[in-house]
Amino acid sequence: MTIRGPGEPEVVVVGGVHGDEPCGVRVVRRLREADLDLMRGVAFVVANPAAVDAGVRYLDSDLNRAFADTPVDGHEAKLAAQLRELIQDRVTLSLHGTHSQPTPFALVHRSHPRQFDLAAQLPVPYVVDHWGVNEGAMTSCGVSIDIEVGPQGTEQAAVAAENQAYAFLKLVDALPGEPSATDPSFFHMADPIRKPPGISHEIFTENFAYVPAGAAYASVDGQKLIADDPFHPILMSENGYSDIFGFRGTKIAESLEKAKETIV
């Protein structure tokens, strides 16, 4: 961890929660060395350096599922306990790469409504509440926002991660200026979409695009899979997960005010 700016850290920027997502690590390391006119103390953190050095997602268990209060043994569980103590009283941004969605989007948790307020002001077209799914993520700790910035391991994702980090630091008054205006749509992420075993998998839909009941959304070895109910796909890809395509989403609102009404 490197602390920059005046006084004790009030803001945290995190990369490398998953060791095979280099975009956030690159940004954290660049910002540590950059000549920034910081107006608040900021902690720049590479969350799982051992996994980053090994080029793997994690060593013992997924760090972004280890932030629940239930103690668990292992390398990532110990890191989660340390990070939870750091971020619980500080506004935090965590940067991630993805196999599925080229456009950056924010992940928030309805247990902390202020996450919605901050995410709505970042330059992302979609804000996703993952309450009930992937519990134990960093978003369960205080005012912490995850952003999926783009295709894992690409220059596109690295550039997007840097843009999001600068926008976040401006938003929380750690840097002068204001982030670009945004007007995101809000979704809730729900059940996983199972991936039947097979040799060839293909996706027919785009993430966040409405899929009506009766439409083919994917195929396995040439056999089409048909939606029983309508949904909006989230984190859908052929190869992002071994056992699922992604998640079923529901559009909950077109505005922050309406989105927050759903979490009261």
Short mmCIF file of C-alpha atoms in Angstrom, two decimals:
data_model
loop_
_atom_site.label_atom_id
_atom_site.label_comp_id
_atom_site.label_asym_id
_atom_site.label_seq_id
_atom_site.Cartn_x
_atom_site.Cartn_y
_atom_site.Cartn_z
CA MET A 1 0.00 0.00 0.00
CA THR A 2 1.21 3.51 -0.85
CA ILE A 3 -0.36 6.61 0.73
CA ARG A 4 -0.28 9.88 -1.18
CA GLY A 5 -1.76 13.29 -0.48
CA PRO A 6 -2.25 15.29 2.73
CA GLY A 7 -2.99 13.57 6.03
CA GLU A 8 -4.31 10.11 6.75
CA PRO A 9 -5.97 8.28 3.84
CA GLU A 10 -9.67 9.02 3.39
CA VAL A 11 -9.98 7.44 -0.05
CA VAL A 12 -8.78 4.07 -1.41
CA VAL A 13 -8.09 2.90 -4.98
CA VAL A 14 -7.63 -0.86 -5.34
CA GLY A 15 -6.33 -3.02 -8.18
CA GLY A 16 -5.33 -6.66 -8.32
CA VAL A 17 -8.14 -8.18 -6.28
CA HIS A 18 -7.88 -10.86 -8.95
CA GLY A 19 -4.30 -11.56 -9.94
CA ASP A 20 -5.12 -12.22 -13.61
CA GLU A 21 -6.69 -8.77 -14.11
CA PRO A 22 -3.70 -6.48 -14.72
CA CYS A 23 -5.61 -3.30 -15.64
CA GLY A 24 -6.19 -2.15 -12.08
CA VAL A 25 -2.67 -3.07 -11.00
CA ARG A 26 -1.21 -0.96 -13.77
CA VAL A 27 -3.34 2.03 -12.80
CA VAL A 28 -2.51 1.77 -9.09
CA ARG A 29 1.21 1.61 -9.84
CA ARG A 30 1.01 4.56 -12.23
CA LEU A 31 -0.95 6.71 -9.80
CA ARG A 32 1.51 5.94 -7.02
CA GLU A 33 4.25 7.58 -9.08
CA ALA A 34 2.22 10.29 -10.84
CA ASP A 35 2.56 13.99 -10.04
CA LEU A 36 -0.97 14.39 -8.65
CA ASP A 37 -2.40 17.50 -7.03
CA LEU A 38 -4.14 15.44 -4.35
CA MET A 39 -6.36 17.32 -1.91
CA ARG A 40 -7.13 14.32 0.33
CA GLY A 41 -5.08 11.40 1.53
CA VAL A 42 -5.40 8.43 -0.86
CA ALA A 43 -4.26 4.85 -0.32
CA PHE A 44 -3.25 3.05 -3.54
CA VAL A 45 -3.43 -0.71 -3.01
CA VAL A 46 -2.47 -3.80 -5.00
CA ALA A 47 -4.77 -6.19 -3.17
CA ASN A 48 -3.28 -9.61 -3.94
CA PRO A 49 0.35 -9.14 -5.06
CA ALA A 50 1.20 -12.84 -4.75
CA ALA A 51 -1.57 -13.77 -7.18
CA VAL A 52 -0.56 -10.89 -9.47
CA ASP A 53 3.04 -12.14 -9.54
CA ALA A 54 1.81 -15.68 -10.28
CA GLY A 55 -0.59 -14.45 -12.97
CA VAL A 56 -3.51 -16.37 -11.46
CA ARG A 57 -6.93 -15.26 -10.25
CA TYR A 58 -6.20 -16.33 -6.66
CA LEU A 59 -4.04 -18.71 -4.62
CA ASP A 60 -6.50 -20.33 -2.18
CA SER A 61 -9.91 -18.76 -2.78
CA ASP A 62 -11.54 -15.86 -4.62
CA LEU A 63 -10.60 -12.71 -2.71
CA ASN A 64 -13.73 -10.94 -3.95
CA ARG A 65 -15.90 -13.52 -2.18
CA ALA A 66 -13.95 -13.43 1.09
CA PHE A 67 -15.25 -10.18 2.65
CA ALA A 68 -18.08 -11.80 4.61
CA ASP A 69 -17.87 -11.60 8.39
CA THR A 70 -17.48 -15.38 8.70
CA PRO A 71 -13.78 -16.10 9.29
CA VAL A 72 -12.16 -18.41 6.74
CA ASP A 73 -8.61 -19.73 6.69
CA GLY A 74 -6.26 -19.17 3.78
CA HIS A 75 -4.19 -16.56 1.99
CA GLU A 76 -7.09 -14.56 0.51
CA ALA A 77 -9.10 -14.71 3.75
CA LYS A 78 -6.26 -13.00 5.60
CA LEU A 79 -5.97 -10.36 2.87
CA ALA A 80 -9.73 -9.74 3.02
CA ALA A 81 -9.58 -9.13 6.76
CA GLN A 82 -6.79 -6.57 6.28
CA LEU A 83 -8.58 -4.85 3.41
CA ARG A 84 -11.90 -4.79 5.25
CA GLU A 85 -10.26 -2.91 8.11
CA LEU A 86 -8.73 -0.42 5.66
CA ILE A 87 -11.80 0.32 3.55
CA GLN A 88 -14.75 0.07 5.94
CA ASP A 89 -14.62 3.77 6.83
CA ARG A 90 -13.18 5.04 3.54
CA VAL A 91 -14.65 5.63 0.10
CA THR A 92 -13.18 2.93 -2.14
CA LEU A 93 -12.89 2.11 -5.85
CA SER A 94 -11.89 -1.39 -6.97
CA LEU A 95 -10.96 -1.94 -10.64
CA HIS A 96 -11.59 -5.22 -12.49
CA GLY A 97 -11.23 -6.67 -15.97
CA THR A 98 -13.79 -9.01 -17.50
CA HIS A 99 -14.15 -11.58 -20.29
CA SER A 100 -17.59 -10.38 -21.24
CA GLN A 101 -18.46 -6.69 -21.33
CA PRO A 102 -16.35 -4.17 -23.26
CA THR A 103 -18.20 -1.14 -21.82
CA PRO A 104 -17.34 -0.23 -18.19
CA PHE A 105 -20.10 -0.73 -15.63
CA ALA A 106 -20.33 -0.40 -11.86
CA LEU A 107 -21.25 -3.07 -9.32
CA VAL A 108 -22.84 -1.94 -6.06
CA HIS A 109 -24.62 -3.54 -3.10
CA ARG A 110 -27.94 -2.23 -1.83
CA SER A 111 -26.87 -2.62 1.82
CA HIS A 112 -24.91 0.61 1.29
CA PRO A 113 -27.19 3.05 -0.59
CA ARG A 114 -24.46 5.69 -0.92
CA GLN A 115 -22.75 3.35 -3.38
CA PHE A 116 -25.65 4.09 -5.76
CA ASP A 117 -25.11 7.85 -5.39
CA LEU A 118 -21.42 7.64 -6.25
CA ALA A 119 -21.74 5.08 -9.04
CA ALA A 120 -24.41 7.21 -10.72
CA GLN A 121 -21.89 10.06 -11.05
CA LEU A 122 -19.10 7.99 -12.60
CA PRO A 123 -18.74 7.71 -16.39
CA VAL A 124 -20.48 4.33 -16.69
CA PRO A 125 -23.66 3.57 -18.68
CA TYR A 126 -24.83 0.81 -16.32
CA VAL A 127 -24.97 0.38 -12.54
CA VAL A 128 -25.66 -3.15 -11.29
CA ASP A 129 -26.91 -4.06 -7.81
CA HIS A 130 -25.62 -7.59 -7.08
CA TRP A 131 -27.48 -8.05 -3.80
CA GLY A 132 -28.15 -11.77 -3.23
CA VAL A 133 -25.51 -12.85 -5.76
CA ASN A 134 -21.75 -13.11 -5.22
CA GLU A 135 -22.11 -12.12 -1.59
CA GLY A 136 -18.86 -11.54 0.26
CA ALA A 137 -17.59 -9.13 -2.39
CA MET A 138 -15.72 -5.96 -1.45
CA THR A 139 -18.91 -3.96 -2.03
CA SER A 140 -20.27 -5.44 1.20
CA CYS A 141 -17.77 -3.25 3.10
CA GLY A 142 -18.83 0.37 3.51
CA VAL A 143 -18.86 2.74 0.54
CA SER A 144 -17.00 0.56 -1.95
CA ILE A 145 -17.67 0.38 -5.69
CA ASP A 146 -16.40 -2.24 -8.14
CA ILE A 147 -16.01 -1.26 -11.79
CA GLU A 148 -15.64 -3.79 -14.59
CA VAL A 149 -13.59 -1.76 -17.03
CA GLY A 150 -13.34 -3.94 -20.13
CA PRO A 151 -11.75 -7.00 -21.74
CA GLN A 152 -9.29 -8.64 -19.38
CA GLY A 153 -5.62 -8.13 -20.21
CA THR A 154 -6.17 -5.58 -22.99
CA GLU A 155 -4.88 -2.04 -23.51
CA GLN A 156 -8.52 -0.98 -23.83
CA ALA A 157 -9.21 -2.14 -20.27
CA ALA A 158 -6.07 -0.45 -18.92
CA VAL A 159 -7.02 2.89 -20.48
CA ALA A 160 -10.60 2.59 -19.24
CA ALA A 161 -9.38 1.74 -15.73
CA GLU A 162 -7.21 4.85 -15.65
CA ASN A 163 -10.10 7.02 -16.84
CA GLN A 164 -12.37 5.59 -14.16
CA ALA A 165 -9.75 6.11 -11.44
CA TYR A 166 -9.28 9.78 -12.35
CA ALA A 167 -13.04 10.31 -12.51
CA PHE A 168 -13.46 8.70 -9.09
CA LEU A 169 -10.71 10.82 -7.50
CA LYS A 170 -12.38 13.97 -8.86
CA LEU A 171 -15.80 12.82 -7.68
CA VAL A 172 -14.63 12.35 -4.07
CA ASP A 173 -12.72 15.68 -4.10
CA ALA A 174 -9.31 14.06 -3.99
CA LEU A 175 -8.38 15.74 -7.29
CA PRO A 176 -9.59 19.08 -8.66
CA GLY A 177 -12.27 19.04 -11.34
CA GLU A 178 -15.42 17.04 -11.92
CA PRO A 179 -16.01 13.75 -13.76
CA SER A 180 -17.92 13.75 -17.02
CA ALA A 181 -21.69 13.87 -16.72
CA THR A 182 -23.40 10.50 -16.77
CA ASP A 183 -26.93 9.12 -16.88
CA PRO A 184 -26.74 5.36 -16.25
CA SER A 185 -29.45 2.72 -16.28
CA PHE A 186 -29.82 0.55 -13.18
CA PHE A 187 -30.09 -3.23 -13.05
CA HIS A 188 -30.32 -6.00 -10.49
CA MET A 189 -28.18 -9.10 -11.09
CA ALA A 190 -29.86 -12.35 -10.09
CA ASP A 191 -29.62 -16.05 -10.94
CA PRO A 192 -26.68 -17.52 -12.84
CA ILE A 193 -27.33 -18.86 -16.34
CA ARG A 194 -26.00 -22.38 -16.38
CA LYS A 195 -23.68 -23.49 -19.19
CA PRO A 196 -24.42 -27.04 -20.34
CA PRO A 197 -21.29 -29.10 -20.99
CA GLY A 198 -20.11 -29.17 -24.56
CA ILE A 199 -17.24 -28.46 -26.92
CA SER A 200 -18.54 -25.30 -28.61
CA HIS A 201 -20.43 -22.45 -26.89
CA GLU A 202 -21.82 -19.34 -28.58
CA ILE A 203 -23.60 -16.25 -27.23
CA PHE A 204 -26.31 -14.61 -29.35
CA THR A 205 -27.07 -11.56 -27.22
CA GLU A 206 -25.26 -8.50 -25.91
CA ASN A 207 -24.93 -7.71 -22.24
CA PHE A 208 -27.71 -5.46 -20.88
CA ALA A 209 -29.79 -5.96 -24.07
CA TYR A 210 -33.32 -7.21 -23.40
CA VAL A 211 -33.89 -10.90 -24.21
CA PRO A 212 -37.62 -11.75 -24.60
CA ALA A 213 -39.09 -15.08 -23.59
CA GLY A 214 -38.80 -17.56 -26.43
CA ALA A 215 -35.63 -16.02 -27.88
CA ALA A 216 -32.43 -18.00 -28.40
CA TYR A 217 -29.69 -16.49 -26.23
CA ALA A 218 -26.88 -19.03 -26.70
CA SER A 219 -26.01 -22.42 -28.16
CA VAL A 220 -24.04 -25.48 -27.09
CA ASP A 221 -22.56 -27.60 -29.86
CA GLY A 222 -24.99 -25.98 -32.29
CA GLN A 223 -28.10 -26.59 -30.18
CA LYS A 224 -29.88 -23.34 -29.32
CA LEU A 225 -30.83 -22.43 -25.76
CA ILE A 226 -34.20 -20.67 -25.45
CA ALA A 227 -35.18 -18.19 -22.74
CA ASP A 228 -38.14 -19.37 -20.66
CA ASP A 229 -38.57 -15.88 -19.19
CA PRO A 230 -37.37 -12.44 -20.31
CA PHE A 231 -34.12 -11.10 -18.87
CA HIS A 232 -31.20 -8.75 -19.38
CA PRO A 233 -27.88 -10.64 -19.59
CA ILE A 234 -25.05 -9.48 -17.34
CA LEU A 235 -21.42 -10.68 -17.50
CA MET A 236 -22.36 -13.08 -20.31
CA SER A 237 -19.54 -14.73 -22.24
CA GLU A 238 -18.57 -18.03 -23.82
CA ASN A 239 -15.47 -18.52 -21.69
CA GLY A 240 -15.60 -16.22 -18.66
CA TYR A 241 -16.82 -18.96 -16.33
CA SER A 242 -16.46 -22.73 -16.53
CA ASP A 243 -20.02 -23.63 -15.50
CA ILE A 244 -22.17 -20.58 -16.28
CA PHE A 245 -22.61 -18.15 -19.17
CA GLY A 246 -23.27 -15.22 -16.85
CA PHE A 247 -26.25 -13.88 -14.91
CA ARG A 248 -29.90 -13.01 -15.46
CA GLY A 249 -30.52 -9.33 -14.88
CA THR A 250 -33.59 -7.18 -14.38
CA LYS A 251 -33.74 -3.53 -15.30
CA ILE A 252 -34.93 -1.70 -12.19
CA ALA A 253 -34.78 1.97 -13.19
CA GLU A 254 -33.60 4.63 -15.62
CA SER A 255 -32.81 7.14 -12.87
CA LEU A 256 -31.02 7.22 -9.54
CA GLU A 257 -34.15 8.31 -7.68
CA LYS A 258 -36.21 5.40 -9.02
CA ALA A 259 -33.36 2.94 -8.40
CA LYS A 260 -33.09 3.97 -4.76
CA GLU A 261 -36.83 3.50 -4.33
CA THR A 262 -36.33 -0.20 -5.04
CA ILE A 263 -33.90 -0.63 -2.14
CA VAL A 264 -35.93 1.02 0.61
#
